[in-house]
Phi, psi and omega in degrees: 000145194274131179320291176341294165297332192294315172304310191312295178303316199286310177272356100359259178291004149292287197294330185272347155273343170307283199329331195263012195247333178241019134248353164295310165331265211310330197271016206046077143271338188214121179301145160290352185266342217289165175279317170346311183285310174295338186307313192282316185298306213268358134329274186340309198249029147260347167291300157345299210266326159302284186304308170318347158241014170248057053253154180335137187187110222255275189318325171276350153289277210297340167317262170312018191219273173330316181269355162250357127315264171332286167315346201260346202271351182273317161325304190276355197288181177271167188251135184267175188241122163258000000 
């Protein structure tokens, strides 16, 4: 497979586990707190976040590298019980 289709399949399945992390949301299917939901975001916008520097797209690295930051920091905090 030529890299060019490869990047193309890879942001492809980046965006669509956001996408399923944030209509799983919108629909209540998955709690924001839930580990799933960071789990898909911080998939999602590291695949992103790889690809935004292949060629360098300045705004779509600190996006996606900030939102897959931000997801990995929600994975690990401790979970409070409500």
């Amino acid at each position: 497979m030529h890299t060019s289709s490869l990047l193309q399949a890879g942001s492809f399945v980046g965006a669509m586990l956001i996408l399923v992390a944030y209509a799983g949301h919108q629909m209540k299917w998955i709690d924001s707190r839930a580990a799933l939901y960071n789990i898909l975001n911080a998939a999602g916008s590291g695949m992103l976040a790889y690809i935004a520097f292949h060629p360098f797209q300045i705004g779509f690295v600190v996006l996606e590298t900030t939102w897959a930051l931000i997801s990995v920091f929600a994975l690990l905090r401790p979970r409070q019980h409500v």
